[in-house]
Short mmCIF file of C-alpha atoms in Angstrom, two decimals:
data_model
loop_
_atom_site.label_atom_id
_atom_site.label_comp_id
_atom_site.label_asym_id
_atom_site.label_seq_id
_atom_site.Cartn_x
_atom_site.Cartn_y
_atom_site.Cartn_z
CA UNK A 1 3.18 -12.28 -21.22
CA UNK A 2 4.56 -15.31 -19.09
CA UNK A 3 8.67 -15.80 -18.31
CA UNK A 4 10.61 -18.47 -15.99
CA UNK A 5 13.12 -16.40 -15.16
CA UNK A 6 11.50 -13.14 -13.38
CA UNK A 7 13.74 -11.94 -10.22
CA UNK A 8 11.41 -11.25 -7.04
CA UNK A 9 12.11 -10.98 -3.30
CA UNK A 10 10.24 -12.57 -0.54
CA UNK A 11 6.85 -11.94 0.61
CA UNK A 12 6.09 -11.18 4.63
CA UNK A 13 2.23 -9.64 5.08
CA UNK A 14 0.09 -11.37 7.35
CA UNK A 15 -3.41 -12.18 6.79
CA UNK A 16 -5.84 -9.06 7.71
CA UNK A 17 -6.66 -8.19 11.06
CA UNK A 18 -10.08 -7.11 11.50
CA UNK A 19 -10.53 -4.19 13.91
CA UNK A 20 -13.71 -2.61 13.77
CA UNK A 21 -12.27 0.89 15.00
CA UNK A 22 -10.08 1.04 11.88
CA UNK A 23 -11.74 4.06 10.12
CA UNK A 24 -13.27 3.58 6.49
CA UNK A 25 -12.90 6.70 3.91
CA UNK A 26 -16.50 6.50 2.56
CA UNK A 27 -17.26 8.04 5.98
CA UNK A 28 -15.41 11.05 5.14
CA UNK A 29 -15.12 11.13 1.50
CA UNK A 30 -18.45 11.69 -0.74
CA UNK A 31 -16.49 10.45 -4.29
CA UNK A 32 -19.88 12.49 -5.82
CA UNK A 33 -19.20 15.70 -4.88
CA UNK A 34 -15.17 15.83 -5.78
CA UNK A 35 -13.81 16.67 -8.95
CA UNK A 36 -13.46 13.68 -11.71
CA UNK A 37 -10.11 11.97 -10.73
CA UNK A 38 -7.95 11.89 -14.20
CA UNK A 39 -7.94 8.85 -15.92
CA UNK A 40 -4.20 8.29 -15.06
CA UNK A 41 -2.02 9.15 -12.47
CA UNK A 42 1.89 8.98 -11.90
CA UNK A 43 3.53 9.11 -8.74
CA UNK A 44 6.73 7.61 -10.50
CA UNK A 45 8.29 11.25 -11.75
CA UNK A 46 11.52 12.76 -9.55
CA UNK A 47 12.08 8.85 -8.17
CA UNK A 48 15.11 7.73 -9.63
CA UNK A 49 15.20 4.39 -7.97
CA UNK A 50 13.00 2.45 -5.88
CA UNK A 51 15.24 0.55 -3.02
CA UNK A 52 15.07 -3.08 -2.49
CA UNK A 53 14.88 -2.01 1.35
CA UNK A 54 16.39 -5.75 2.50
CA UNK A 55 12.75 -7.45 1.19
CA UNK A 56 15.46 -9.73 -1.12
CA UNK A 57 16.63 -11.05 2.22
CA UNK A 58 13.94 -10.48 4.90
CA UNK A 59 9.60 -10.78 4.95
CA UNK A 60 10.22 -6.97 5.51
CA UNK A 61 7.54 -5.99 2.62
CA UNK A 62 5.07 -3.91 4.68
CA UNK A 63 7.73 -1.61 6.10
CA UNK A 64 9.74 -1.56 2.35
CA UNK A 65 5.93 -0.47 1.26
CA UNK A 66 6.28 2.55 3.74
CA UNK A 67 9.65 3.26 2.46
CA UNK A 68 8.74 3.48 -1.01
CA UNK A 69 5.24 5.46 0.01
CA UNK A 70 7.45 8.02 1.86
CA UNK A 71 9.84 8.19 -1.49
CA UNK A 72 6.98 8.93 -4.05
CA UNK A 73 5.14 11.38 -1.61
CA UNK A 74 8.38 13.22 -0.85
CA UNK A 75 9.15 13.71 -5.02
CA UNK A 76 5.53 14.67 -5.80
CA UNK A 77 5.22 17.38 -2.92
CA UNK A 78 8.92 18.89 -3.15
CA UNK A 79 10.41 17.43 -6.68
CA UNK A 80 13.17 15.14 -5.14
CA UNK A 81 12.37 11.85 -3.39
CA UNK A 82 13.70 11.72 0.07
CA UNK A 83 15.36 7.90 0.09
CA UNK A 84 14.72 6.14 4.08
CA UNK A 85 18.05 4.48 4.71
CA UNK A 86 17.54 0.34 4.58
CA UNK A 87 18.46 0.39 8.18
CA UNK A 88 15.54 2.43 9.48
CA UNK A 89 13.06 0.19 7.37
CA UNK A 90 14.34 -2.86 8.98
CA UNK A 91 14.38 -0.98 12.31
CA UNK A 92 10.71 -0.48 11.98
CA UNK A 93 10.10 -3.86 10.92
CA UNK A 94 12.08 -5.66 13.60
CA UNK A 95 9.30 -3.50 15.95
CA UNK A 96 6.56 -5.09 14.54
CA UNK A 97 7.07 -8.38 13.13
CA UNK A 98 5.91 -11.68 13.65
CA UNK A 99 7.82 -15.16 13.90
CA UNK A 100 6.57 -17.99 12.62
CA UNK A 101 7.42 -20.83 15.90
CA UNK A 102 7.33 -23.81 13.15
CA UNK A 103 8.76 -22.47 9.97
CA UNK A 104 10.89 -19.56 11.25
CA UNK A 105 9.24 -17.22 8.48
CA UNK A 106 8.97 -13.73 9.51
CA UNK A 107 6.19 -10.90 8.50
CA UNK A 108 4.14 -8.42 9.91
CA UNK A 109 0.01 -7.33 9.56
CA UNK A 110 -0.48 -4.10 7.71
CA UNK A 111 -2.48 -2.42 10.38
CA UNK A 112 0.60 -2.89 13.16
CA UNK A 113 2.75 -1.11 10.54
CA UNK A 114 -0.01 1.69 10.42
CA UNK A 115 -0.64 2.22 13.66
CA UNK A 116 3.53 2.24 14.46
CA UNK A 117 4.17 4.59 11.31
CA UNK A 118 1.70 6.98 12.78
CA UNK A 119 3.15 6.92 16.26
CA UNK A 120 6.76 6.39 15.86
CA UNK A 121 7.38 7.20 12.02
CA UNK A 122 9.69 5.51 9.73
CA UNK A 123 12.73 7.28 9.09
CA UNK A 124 11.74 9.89 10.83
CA UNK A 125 8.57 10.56 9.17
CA UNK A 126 5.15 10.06 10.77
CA UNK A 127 1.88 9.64 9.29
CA UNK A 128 -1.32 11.52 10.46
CA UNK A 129 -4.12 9.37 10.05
CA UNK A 130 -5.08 6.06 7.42
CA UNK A 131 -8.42 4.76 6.72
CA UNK A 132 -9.81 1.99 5.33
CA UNK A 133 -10.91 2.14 1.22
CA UNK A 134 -13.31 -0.15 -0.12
CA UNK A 135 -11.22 -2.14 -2.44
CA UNK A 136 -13.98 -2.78 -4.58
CA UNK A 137 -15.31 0.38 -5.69
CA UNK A 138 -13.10 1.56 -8.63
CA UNK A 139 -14.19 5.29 -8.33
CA UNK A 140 -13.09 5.25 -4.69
CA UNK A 141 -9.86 3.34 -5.53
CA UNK A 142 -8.69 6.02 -7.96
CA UNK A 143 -9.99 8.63 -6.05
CA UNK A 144 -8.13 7.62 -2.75
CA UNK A 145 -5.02 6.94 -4.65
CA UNK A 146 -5.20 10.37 -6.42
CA UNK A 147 -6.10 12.56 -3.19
CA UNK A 148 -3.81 10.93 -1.30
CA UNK A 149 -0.38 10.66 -3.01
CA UNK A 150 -1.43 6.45 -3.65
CA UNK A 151 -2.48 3.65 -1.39
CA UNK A 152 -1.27 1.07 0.78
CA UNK A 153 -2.57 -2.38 -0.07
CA UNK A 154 -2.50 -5.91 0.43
CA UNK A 155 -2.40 -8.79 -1.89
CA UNK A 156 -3.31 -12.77 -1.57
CA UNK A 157 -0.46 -13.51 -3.96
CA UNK A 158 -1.80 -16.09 -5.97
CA UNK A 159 1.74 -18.85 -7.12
CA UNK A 160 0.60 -17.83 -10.95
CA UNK A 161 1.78 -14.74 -10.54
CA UNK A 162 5.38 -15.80 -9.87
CA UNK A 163 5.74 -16.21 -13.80
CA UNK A 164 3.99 -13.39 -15.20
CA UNK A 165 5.54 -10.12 -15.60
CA UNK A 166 2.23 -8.10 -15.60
CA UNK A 167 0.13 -9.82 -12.75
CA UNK A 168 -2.95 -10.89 -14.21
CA UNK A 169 -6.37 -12.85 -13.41
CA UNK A 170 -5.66 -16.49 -15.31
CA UNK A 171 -9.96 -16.71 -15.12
CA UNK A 172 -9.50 -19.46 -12.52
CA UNK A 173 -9.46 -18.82 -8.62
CA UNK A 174 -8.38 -22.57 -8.22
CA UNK A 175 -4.73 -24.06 -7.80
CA UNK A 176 -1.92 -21.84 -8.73
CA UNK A 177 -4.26 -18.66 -9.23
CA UNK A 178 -6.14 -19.28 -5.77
CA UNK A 179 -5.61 -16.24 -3.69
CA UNK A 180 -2.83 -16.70 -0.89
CA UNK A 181 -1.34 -19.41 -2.59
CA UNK A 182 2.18 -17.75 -3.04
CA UNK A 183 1.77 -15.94 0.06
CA UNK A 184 0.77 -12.14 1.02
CA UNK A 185 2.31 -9.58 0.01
CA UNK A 186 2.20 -5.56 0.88
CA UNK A 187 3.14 -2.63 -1.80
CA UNK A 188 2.03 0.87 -2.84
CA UNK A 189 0.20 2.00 -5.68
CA UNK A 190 1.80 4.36 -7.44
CA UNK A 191 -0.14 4.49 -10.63
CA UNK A 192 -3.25 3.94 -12.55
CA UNK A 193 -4.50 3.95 -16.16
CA UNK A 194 -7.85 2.38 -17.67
CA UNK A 195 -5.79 -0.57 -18.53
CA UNK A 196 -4.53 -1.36 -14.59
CA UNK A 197 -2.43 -0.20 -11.50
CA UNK A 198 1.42 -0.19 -10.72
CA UNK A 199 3.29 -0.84 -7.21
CA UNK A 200 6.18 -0.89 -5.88
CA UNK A 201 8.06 -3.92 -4.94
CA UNK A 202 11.75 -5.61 -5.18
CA UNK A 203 13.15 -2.94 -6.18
CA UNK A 204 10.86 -1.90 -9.13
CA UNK A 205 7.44 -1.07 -10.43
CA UNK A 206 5.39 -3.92 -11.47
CA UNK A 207 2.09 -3.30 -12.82
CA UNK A 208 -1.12 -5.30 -12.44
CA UNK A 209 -4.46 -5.45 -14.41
CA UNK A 210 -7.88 -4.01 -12.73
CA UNK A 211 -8.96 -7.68 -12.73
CA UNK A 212 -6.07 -9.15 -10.53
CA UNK A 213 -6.71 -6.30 -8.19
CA UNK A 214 -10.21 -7.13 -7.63
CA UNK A 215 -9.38 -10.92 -7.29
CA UNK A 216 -6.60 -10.37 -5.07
CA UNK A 217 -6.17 -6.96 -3.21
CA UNK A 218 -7.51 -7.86 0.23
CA UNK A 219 -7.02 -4.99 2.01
CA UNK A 220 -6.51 -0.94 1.11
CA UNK A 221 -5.50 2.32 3.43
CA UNK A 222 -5.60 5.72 2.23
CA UNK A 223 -3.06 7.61 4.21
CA UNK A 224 -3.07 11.63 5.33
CA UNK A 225 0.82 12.25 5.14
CA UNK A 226 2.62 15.45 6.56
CA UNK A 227 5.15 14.18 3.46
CA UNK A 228 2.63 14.92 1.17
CA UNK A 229 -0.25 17.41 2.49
CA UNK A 230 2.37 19.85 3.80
CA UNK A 231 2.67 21.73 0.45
CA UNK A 232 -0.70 23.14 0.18
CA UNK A 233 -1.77 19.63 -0.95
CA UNK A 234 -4.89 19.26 1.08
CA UNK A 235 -7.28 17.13 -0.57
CA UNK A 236 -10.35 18.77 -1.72
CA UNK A 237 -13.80 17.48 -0.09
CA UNK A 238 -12.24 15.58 2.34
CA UNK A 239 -13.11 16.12 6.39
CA UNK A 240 -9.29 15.54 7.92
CA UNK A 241 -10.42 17.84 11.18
CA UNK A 242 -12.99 14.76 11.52
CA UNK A 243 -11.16 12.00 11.41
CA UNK A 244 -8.03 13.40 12.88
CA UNK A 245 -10.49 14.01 16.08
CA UNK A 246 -12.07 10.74 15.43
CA UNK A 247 -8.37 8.85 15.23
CA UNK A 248 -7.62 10.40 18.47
CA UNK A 249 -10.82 8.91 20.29
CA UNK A 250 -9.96 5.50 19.27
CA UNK A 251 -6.03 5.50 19.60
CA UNK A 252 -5.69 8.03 22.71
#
């Protein structure tokens, strides 16, 4: 389903930065040995709203994404979704973004947002660790997002997707459905079904089928979150003592 007339906000993530310390979650997560992840999951219950965090206005997206992360863990762990004022989203962003010297466009790269999350917090809240997921593997996609209270992604917004109010795969990768052609763009996933995954952005949840996801998601962190392990939350089969010591090898 296609319309003209869909309201969106701006876009603002960077294109990836390689690092090779970033730490991937198939080291520390054996998807075999866990329990099944349910078919579905819903992060969405206790939010009432989802804030536009200033991403109308400013290429703010991958600090709005933390925002809205910090929101759905808060209401999942506790029942009520602690809401980050706009101001301390933007204050974050303003820390880490980029200017563009010809166009004036501003956004930031997903892993500078990370790594100042986890040492400064947003809003006050800090983040213990992230890792990398394989974007590809389905199993360790739903997995990650279940274990973890949802995922952190980028997307190669594709200019299709401007008219379409479930982002879809057209079956072409070429002009208006090439990857990047709108821009990129950072959200949070927030739920899953067979059919498909939803994020937050603007303002509101917009859902997206498994095949845009694999055409388009370009990047994917798993996140271990005080806001959402700190009720007795800790995910099962999963070595945090390991790559809490390994995150403080490569970040000390």
């Amino acid at each position: 389903m296609t319309s003209t007339a869909l309201a969106t906000g701006k876009l603002g993530k960077l294109p990836v930065r390689t690092d090779v310390r970033t730490l991937r979650l198939k080291r520390y997560l054996d998807v075999s040995r866990l329990p099944t992840p349910p078919d579905t999951l819903d992060l969405t219950a206790h939010v009432a709203d989802w804030p536009m965090y200033a991403n109308d206005r400013r290429g703010d997206c991958t600090t709005a994404a933390a925002g809205h992360m910090i929101e759905a863990w808060t209401a999942a762990s506790a029942g009520e979704a602690a809401e980050i004022p706009e101001g301390a989203v933007l204050a974050a962003f303003d820390e880490v973004r980029v200017v563009d010297p010809r166009t004036g466009e501003e956004g930031a790269i997903e892993l500078d947002v990370l790594r100042f999350w986890r040492k400064h917090g947003v809003g006050g809240h800090r983040i213990g660790a992230f890792a990398a997921v394989a974007r590809y593997e389905r199993d360790l996609v739903r997995a990650a997002a279940w274990l973890f209270g949802g995922l952190y992604i980028g997307l190669a917004m594709p200019a299709s997707a401007e008219r379409q109010e479930v982002w879809d795969w057209t079956g072409s990768l070429g002009g208006d459905s090439k990857p990047g052609s709108w821009g990129g763009h950072a959200v949070d996933v927030v739920r899953f079904d067979a059919a498909g995954l939803t994020v937050v952005t603007w303002g509101r949840l917009q859902v997206m089928t498994w095949s845009f996801w694999e055409r388009y998601c370009d990047e994917a962190y798993a996140i271990i979150s005080r806001d959402f392990l700190s009720h007795g939350r800790a995910p099962n089969g999963f070595d945090v003592q390991a790559l809490k010591a390994d995150l403080e090898l490569i970040t000390a």
